Steps between C-alpha positions, in 0.01 A plus 500: 500500500570841345836619376666721759752778455650427842443318828548656845521298823420687823577404858230620741623587850720810514485521120158522333305543825518807723569506875134419573525199268271677256561629148558868423298664222816576301587129498150406384531756221842363402366146475213618279755672276705181476196312380420765240858466380448122461734423790395214728522571876558192717523479879803308637454447873571273791130500588231272359264602222202479733650714774572784256175459304366829637812682377477330161142619465594858588786514250321289236783250462413131469842353422725401789818322597404411857660330800852590387460319170320185613168597337442687173173614342453704183173679432352314795598153379757282678796411277750364755527379860744302715403367843714386795538118517306350793794332686698826499194699603428274798862515615503879485170532688623262772822697547313832510257368761788386718672842483198731540509621141148566373445427132266648244437256216389613156318337213426703189223712648491462876711465814467329835723464805642227719468728804553853627808645669607860583695534173186411301292754689758774439564401139138496392439826683795651313353382169155626603353153451275284720646189659443187292269221610672223697467159333736221602391250233421690183849447353416130468236571236590839348823571309750724680698722263674722756531556873564793729706418810411750772809565711688811608803298605756575227697192608216292354601621154827308510363204694212442258725534195730236648230255609286542187726539194199405285362853554604855429421757771440874453459738794294781345372640830634491854244246618504229235683288247356409161559128444505362143644192333871525420555659161145633474485879490336793331748437219380145437138617518566779251667251266183287513283807440703607197493145365119500524475844336719372217650831386878469514585835338309725740697720744439416865527721809490429872439723805591398856679575823558192718722191515255290299515764224865434416380204294234721342773739381690208348192371317425814299678711241477817707486493880382797707577511873315736729708763680401327824625164371768291667856531361487157334188587302641836396822332384301254287290776339574696186340813645442617857189716523379719786348368823160330463356786708646750253353385167747212461288288265386794286854639473631159399236459229577848370873427496443221249238693301221258588254773596 
């Protein structure tokens, strides 16, 4: 692995991606400049590596902290993963079935669902993504690194946290909760990525906006929150840039002299 002059971790939704969930030309140009400056760009997202593979191809990035830190790959090679234990997984699926909460389950590269409910239909439409395939048994053979609990009932946030203290829950959109093992976050994934890179004296930067990006800010030397970010993420950041629709990523990179 080459020696880098810096490492930058980017959230995707409402940060690196535009409102159409695409990538603006100025962002593509900025990433190319980072590479020329020997700075490694890494995606840090709640989504799986497979689901964002089309985005990774467009932006020519093949290093990722995926599934809120539960899967890490550098230069296309897996370096870390942590799956949900089977007894806990079965208990969570049973509870969700009983309370009409549809689940999306994720391995490293794919997703599937336990069922479909109105929150799932609205959530995937909001994200401009097709509904996942329904498969009631796949979790018994494939590792599950993260789940998405599709529910618009905000009371479920507290109820699930109480009934399942083994998990951490992040509501990043109105329709769903990210569900990851307790203590696993973008921060723990970034720590594993940096350990695999093996360069301890390289400055690190992180860009994000949502609740699961607070840990991202804590994991890096210099955190950049988007102007559209939630107050908690802004408070954890060193610098608050402009809105993601107003050159937020580019302005943040320029602020630190990275491009």
